[in-house]
Amino acid sequence: MTAADKMTDATVDPVEVARFSRIAAEWWDPTGKFRPLHILNPVRLSYVKELAAAHFGRDRNATDALSGLRLIDIGCGGGLISEPMARLGANVTGIDPSETNIEVARLHAGEAGLAIDYRATTAETLADKGESYDIVLALEVVEHVADLGLFVKTCGALVRPGGLVVFATLNRTLKAFALAIVGAEYVLGWLPKGTHQWSKFVTPNELADFAGNAGLTICDETGIVYNPLTDRWSKSRDMDVNYMIAAVRPE
């Protein structure tokens, strides 16, 4: 990260960056510490693809459904979302404040033969430079930022008029505390202890308010739930724990 980047990282929590940097080598191990994200990926990818195809008038079944669209994956980590988005034809920029994560992502993309623009930088830095994208993704990032209002505003600044923003995060409910923290971190050991702080979880209404203040209009929302019998996640009306919200910037 450059000196200029460090001046515009008000939404970055250095404690969170250090935590994920320490386990960066495990990003692409489907049985390692990021196993929950590997299991979560299919429903997230399907949601983004279907929304984007509908919004931009594309064939949702096409292998290149996102061809020509500029997409930024904020908090890309090791590239679990960036790579499949690139395979769908999008011109992908993946950013993360952790240089360790970015190096892992670059190496894996190179081995896969994918051209992805990975940068160890912040969303604020790119917004300050006037960069804009057709699709802005902030998946499992909201609950880790230092200033949520500023972060959502930055996402709004990064999406072009007519573009799409997708958030995926955790609701601040007792049910979420029981399942996402007590259950996932302490009982089942799916995640390292301390991965999440319940106080940083955000309700759908709060996120919608922040989006509105950023000039965005909510266009879709869905809960996602885990089925332990099938070891799969699926969309649901239940938004008490995990949920996704999509918004557009009016033209």
CSV table of C-alpha atoms in Angstrom, one decimal:
chain,number,residue,atom,x,y,z
A,1,MET,CA,0.0,0.0,0.0
A,2,THR,CA,1.4,3.4,-0.9
A,3,ALA,CA,1.6,6.5,1.3
A,4,ALA,CA,-1.3,8.0,-0.6
A,5,ASP,CA,-3.4,4.9,0.1
A,6,LYS,CA,-2.7,5.2,3.8
A,7,MET,CA,-4.1,8.7,3.8
A,8,THR,CA,-7.4,7.6,2.5
A,9,ASP,CA,-8.1,4.4,4.4
A,10,ALA,CA,-10.6,5.7,6.9
A,11,THR,CA,-12.9,2.6,6.5
A,12,VAL,CA,-10.0,0.1,6.9
A,13,ASP,CA,-9.7,-1.5,10.3
A,14,PRO,CA,-6.0,-2.5,10.7
A,15,VAL,CA,-6.9,-5.2,13.3
A,16,GLU,CA,-9.1,-6.9,10.7
A,17,VAL,CA,-6.5,-6.6,8.0
A,18,ALA,CA,-3.9,-8.2,10.2
A,19,ARG,CA,-6.2,-11.0,11.2
A,20,PHE,CA,-6.9,-12.0,7.6
A,21,SER,CA,-3.3,-11.5,6.5
A,22,ARG,CA,-2.2,-14.1,9.1
A,23,ILE,CA,-4.2,-16.8,7.4
A,24,ALA,CA,-3.9,-15.7,3.8
A,25,ALA,CA,-2.1,-18.8,2.7
A,26,GLU,CA,-5.3,-20.8,3.3
A,27,TRP,CA,-7.6,-18.9,1.0
A,28,TRP,CA,-7.8,-21.6,-1.7
A,29,ASP,CA,-7.9,-24.6,0.7
A,30,PRO,CA,-11.5,-25.7,0.6
A,31,THR,CA,-11.0,-27.6,3.8
A,32,GLY,CA,-9.1,-24.9,5.7
A,33,LYS,CA,-10.1,-21.8,7.6
A,34,PHE,CA,-11.9,-20.3,4.6
A,35,ARG,CA,-14.1,-23.4,4.1
A,36,PRO,CA,-17.2,-21.4,5.0
A,37,LEU,CA,-16.6,-19.0,2.2
A,38,HIS,CA,-16.0,-21.9,-0.3
A,39,ILE,CA,-19.4,-23.4,0.7
A,40,LEU,CA,-21.1,-19.9,0.6
A,41,ASN,CA,-19.6,-19.1,-2.8
A,42,PRO,CA,-22.2,-20.8,-5.1
A,43,VAL,CA,-25.2,-18.9,-3.8
A,44,ARG,CA,-23.3,-15.6,-3.8
A,45,LEU,CA,-22.1,-16.1,-7.4
A,46,SER,CA,-25.5,-17.2,-8.6
A,47,TYR,CA,-27.1,-14.2,-7.0
A,48,VAL,CA,-24.7,-11.7,-8.6
A,49,LYS,CA,-24.8,-13.4,-12.0
A,50,GLU,CA,-28.6,-13.4,-12.1
A,51,LEU,CA,-29.0,-9.8,-10.9
A,52,ALA,CA,-26.4,-8.5,-13.3
A,53,ALA,CA,-27.8,-10.4,-16.2
A,54,ALA,CA,-31.3,-9.1,-15.6
A,55,HIS,CA,-30.0,-5.5,-14.9
A,56,PHE,CA,-27.8,-5.3,-17.9
A,57,GLY,CA,-30.0,-7.3,-20.3
A,58,ARG,CA,-27.7,-10.3,-20.6
A,59,ASP,CA,-28.4,-14.0,-21.0
A,60,ARG,CA,-28.1,-15.4,-17.5
A,61,ASN,CA,-27.2,-18.9,-18.9
A,62,ALA,CA,-24.4,-17.6,-21.1
A,63,THR,CA,-20.9,-18.5,-20.0
A,64,ASP,CA,-19.8,-14.9,-20.8
A,65,ALA,CA,-22.9,-13.3,-19.2
A,66,LEU,CA,-20.8,-10.4,-17.8
A,67,SER,CA,-18.7,-9.8,-20.9
A,68,GLY,CA,-17.4,-6.3,-21.2
A,69,LEU,CA,-18.7,-5.1,-17.8
A,70,ARG,CA,-16.2,-3.4,-15.4
A,71,LEU,CA,-16.5,-5.0,-11.9
A,72,ILE,CA,-14.7,-4.3,-8.7
A,73,ASP,CA,-14.5,-6.8,-5.9
A,74,ILE,CA,-13.8,-4.8,-2.7
A,75,GLY,CA,-12.1,-6.8,0.0
A,76,CYS,CA,-11.3,-9.5,-2.5
A,77,GLY,CA,-9.1,-11.6,-0.2
A,78,GLY,CA,-7.5,-14.4,-2.1
A,79,GLY,CA,-9.8,-14.0,-5.1
A,80,LEU,CA,-12.7,-16.4,-4.4
A,81,ILE,CA,-15.2,-14.1,-6.0
A,82,SER,CA,-12.9,-12.3,-8.4
A,83,GLU,CA,-11.9,-15.4,-10.4
A,84,PRO,CA,-15.4,-16.7,-11.2
A,85,MET,CA,-16.5,-13.2,-12.1
A,86,ALA,CA,-13.5,-13.0,-14.6
A,87,ARG,CA,-14.5,-16.4,-16.0
A,88,LEU,CA,-18.0,-14.9,-16.7
A,89,GLY,CA,-16.3,-12.3,-18.9
A,90,ALA,CA,-16.1,-9.3,-16.5
A,91,ASN,CA,-13.1,-7.0,-16.5
A,92,VAL,CA,-12.3,-7.5,-12.8
A,93,THR,CA,-10.4,-5.3,-10.4
A,94,GLY,CA,-9.9,-6.9,-7.0
A,95,ILE,CA,-8.7,-4.8,-4.1
A,96,ASP,CA,-7.7,-5.6,-0.6
A,97,PRO,CA,-5.8,-3.5,2.0
A,98,SER,CA,-3.7,-6.7,2.8
A,99,GLU,CA,-0.7,-7.0,0.5
A,100,THR,CA,-0.4,-10.6,1.6
A,101,ASN,CA,-3.9,-11.4,0.4
A,102,ILE,CA,-3.2,-9.6,-2.9
A,103,GLU,CA,-0.1,-11.6,-3.5
A,104,VAL,CA,-2.0,-14.9,-2.9
A,105,ALA,CA,-4.7,-13.7,-5.3
A,106,ARG,CA,-2.3,-12.7,-8.0
A,107,LEU,CA,-0.4,-16.0,-7.8
A,108,HIS,CA,-3.6,-18.1,-8.0
A,109,ALA,CA,-5.0,-16.1,-10.9
A,110,GLY,CA,-1.7,-16.4,-12.8
A,111,GLU,CA,-1.8,-20.2,-12.3
A,112,ALA,CA,-5.3,-20.2,-13.6
A,113,GLY,CA,-4.5,-18.1,-16.6
A,114,LEU,CA,-6.8,-15.3,-15.6
A,115,ALA,CA,-6.1,-11.6,-16.2
A,116,ILE,CA,-7.4,-9.9,-13.0
A,117,ASP,CA,-6.3,-6.4,-11.9
A,118,TYR,CA,-5.4,-7.0,-8.3
A,119,ARG,CA,-4.3,-4.1,-6.2
A,120,ALA,CA,-3.3,-3.6,-2.5
A,121,THR,CA,-5.3,-0.5,-2.0
A,122,THR,CA,-8.5,0.9,-0.6
A,123,ALA,CA,-11.9,1.7,-2.0
A,124,GLU,CA,-11.5,5.4,-0.9
A,125,THR,CA,-8.3,5.7,-2.9
A,126,LEU,CA,-9.9,4.5,-6.1
A,127,ALA,CA,-13.0,6.7,-5.5
A,128,ASP,CA,-10.7,9.7,-5.0
A,129,LYS,CA,-9.1,8.9,-8.3
A,130,GLY,CA,-12.5,9.0,-10.0
A,131,GLU,CA,-12.6,5.3,-11.0
A,132,SER,CA,-16.0,3.9,-11.7
A,133,TYR,CA,-17.5,0.5,-12.4
A,134,ASP,CA,-20.6,-1.2,-13.7
A,135,ILE,CA,-20.7,-3.6,-10.8
A,136,VAL,CA,-19.4,-3.0,-7.3
A,137,LEU,CA,-19.2,-6.0,-4.9
A,138,ALA,CA,-18.8,-5.8,-1.2
A,139,LEU,CA,-19.4,-9.4,0.0
A,140,GLU,CA,-18.7,-10.3,3.6
A,141,VAL,CA,-16.8,-6.9,4.0
A,142,VAL,CA,-19.4,-4.6,5.6
A,143,GLU,CA,-19.0,-6.3,9.0
A,144,HIS,CA,-15.3,-5.7,9.0
A,145,VAL,CA,-15.0,-1.9,8.2
A,146,ALA,CA,-14.2,0.9,10.6
A,147,ASP,CA,-16.8,3.4,9.3
A,148,LEU,CA,-19.8,1.8,7.7
A,149,GLY,CA,-21.5,5.1,6.5
A,150,LEU,CA,-18.3,6.2,4.8
A,151,PHE,CA,-17.7,2.8,3.3
A,152,VAL,CA,-21.2,2.6,1.7
A,153,LYS,CA,-20.8,6.1,0.5
A,154,THR,CA,-17.5,5.1,-1.2
A,155,CYS,CA,-19.2,2.1,-2.8
A,156,GLY,CA,-21.8,4.6,-4.2
A,157,ALA,CA,-19.1,6.8,-5.6
A,158,LEU,CA,-17.4,3.8,-7.3
A,159,VAL,CA,-20.5,2.7,-9.3
A,160,ARG,CA,-21.4,4.5,-12.5
A,161,PRO,CA,-24.9,5.9,-13.1
A,162,GLY,CA,-27.0,2.9,-14.0
A,163,GLY,CA,-24.6,0.5,-12.3
A,164,LEU,CA,-25.2,-2.1,-9.6
A,165,VAL,CA,-23.9,-2.5,-6.1
A,166,VAL,CA,-24.2,-5.8,-4.1
A,167,PHE,CA,-23.6,-6.2,-0.4
A,168,ALA,CA,-23.5,-9.4,1.6
A,169,THR,CA,-23.3,-9.3,5.3
A,170,LEU,CA,-24.7,-10.3,8.7
A,171,ASN,CA,-27.7,-9.0,10.5
A,172,ARG,CA,-27.4,-7.7,14.0
A,173,THR,CA,-29.8,-10.0,15.8
A,174,LEU,CA,-29.5,-12.4,18.7
A,175,LYS,CA,-30.0,-15.2,16.3
A,176,ALA,CA,-27.0,-14.1,14.3
A,177,PHE,CA,-24.9,-13.8,17.5
A,178,ALA,CA,-25.9,-17.4,18.4
A,179,LEU,CA,-25.2,-18.9,15.0
A,180,ALA,CA,-22.5,-16.8,13.4
A,181,ILE,CA,-20.4,-16.2,16.5
A,182,VAL,CA,-21.1,-18.7,19.2
A,183,GLY,CA,-22.0,-21.5,16.8
A,184,ALA,CA,-19.6,-20.9,13.9
A,185,GLU,CA,-16.6,-19.7,15.9
A,186,TYR,CA,-16.8,-21.4,19.3
A,187,VAL,CA,-18.9,-24.6,18.9
A,188,LEU,CA,-18.3,-25.8,15.3
A,189,GLY,CA,-14.9,-24.1,14.8
A,190,TRP,CA,-15.8,-23.1,11.3
A,191,LEU,CA,-14.1,-19.7,11.7
A,192,PRO,CA,-11.2,-18.6,13.9
A,193,LYS,CA,-12.4,-17.1,17.2
A,194,GLY,CA,-12.7,-13.4,17.0
A,195,THR,CA,-13.5,-13.3,13.2
A,196,HIS,CA,-16.7,-11.4,13.8
A,197,GLN,CA,-17.8,-8.7,16.3
A,198,TRP,CA,-21.6,-8.6,16.8
A,199,SER,CA,-21.5,-4.8,17.3
A,200,LYS,CA,-20.3,-4.5,13.7
A,201,PHE,CA,-23.2,-6.5,12.3
A,202,VAL,CA,-25.8,-4.3,10.5
A,203,THR,CA,-29.5,-4.6,10.0
A,204,PRO,CA,-31.0,-4.5,6.5
A,205,ASN,CA,-32.8,-1.3,7.4
A,206,GLU,CA,-29.6,0.4,8.5
A,207,LEU,CA,-27.8,-0.7,5.4
A,208,ALA,CA,-30.6,0.5,3.2
A,209,ASP,CA,-30.5,3.9,5.0
A,210,PHE,CA,-26.7,4.1,4.4
A,211,ALA,CA,-27.3,3.2,0.7
A,212,GLY,CA,-29.9,5.9,0.4
A,213,ASN,CA,-27.6,8.5,1.9
A,214,ALA,CA,-25.0,7.4,-0.7
A,215,GLY,CA,-27.4,8.0,-3.6
A,216,LEU,CA,-28.3,4.4,-4.2
A,217,THR,CA,-31.7,2.8,-4.6
A,218,ILE,CA,-32.3,-0.7,-3.2
A,219,CYS,CA,-33.6,-3.0,-5.9
A,220,ASP,CA,-33.4,-6.5,-4.3
A,221,GLU,CA,-32.7,-8.3,-1.1
A,222,THR,CA,-32.6,-11.9,0.1
A,223,GLY,CA,-31.7,-13.9,3.1
A,224,ILE,CA,-29.4,-16.9,2.8
A,225,VAL,CA,-29.6,-19.9,5.1
A,226,TYR,CA,-27.4,-23.0,5.7
A,227,ASN,CA,-28.7,-26.6,5.5
A,228,PRO,CA,-26.5,-28.8,7.6
A,229,LEU,CA,-27.9,-32.0,6.0
A,230,THR,CA,-26.8,-31.0,2.5
A,231,ASP,CA,-23.9,-28.7,3.6
A,232,ARG,CA,-25.2,-26.1,1.2
A,233,TRP,CA,-26.4,-22.5,1.4
A,234,SER,CA,-29.5,-21.3,-0.4
A,235,LYS,CA,-31.6,-18.1,-0.8
A,236,SER,CA,-34.4,-17.6,1.7
A,237,ARG,CA,-36.9,-15.1,3.0
A,238,ASP,CA,-35.2,-15.4,6.4
A,239,MET,CA,-32.8,-12.5,6.7
A,240,ASP,CA,-32.2,-12.9,10.4
A,241,VAL,CA,-28.6,-14.0,10.0
A,242,ASN,CA,-27.0,-13.8,6.6
A,243,TYR,CA,-28.4,-11.6,3.8
A,244,MET,CA,-27.6,-9.9,0.5
A,245,ILE,CA,-28.8,-6.5,-0.7
A,246,ALA,CA,-28.5,-5.0,-4.2
A,247,ALA,CA,-28.8,-1.4,-5.1
A,248,VAL,CA,-28.6,0.7,-8.2
A,249,ARG,CA,-27.3,4.2,-8.9
A,250,PRO,CA,-30.0,6.0,-10.8
A,251,GLU,CA,-29.0,7.4,-14.2
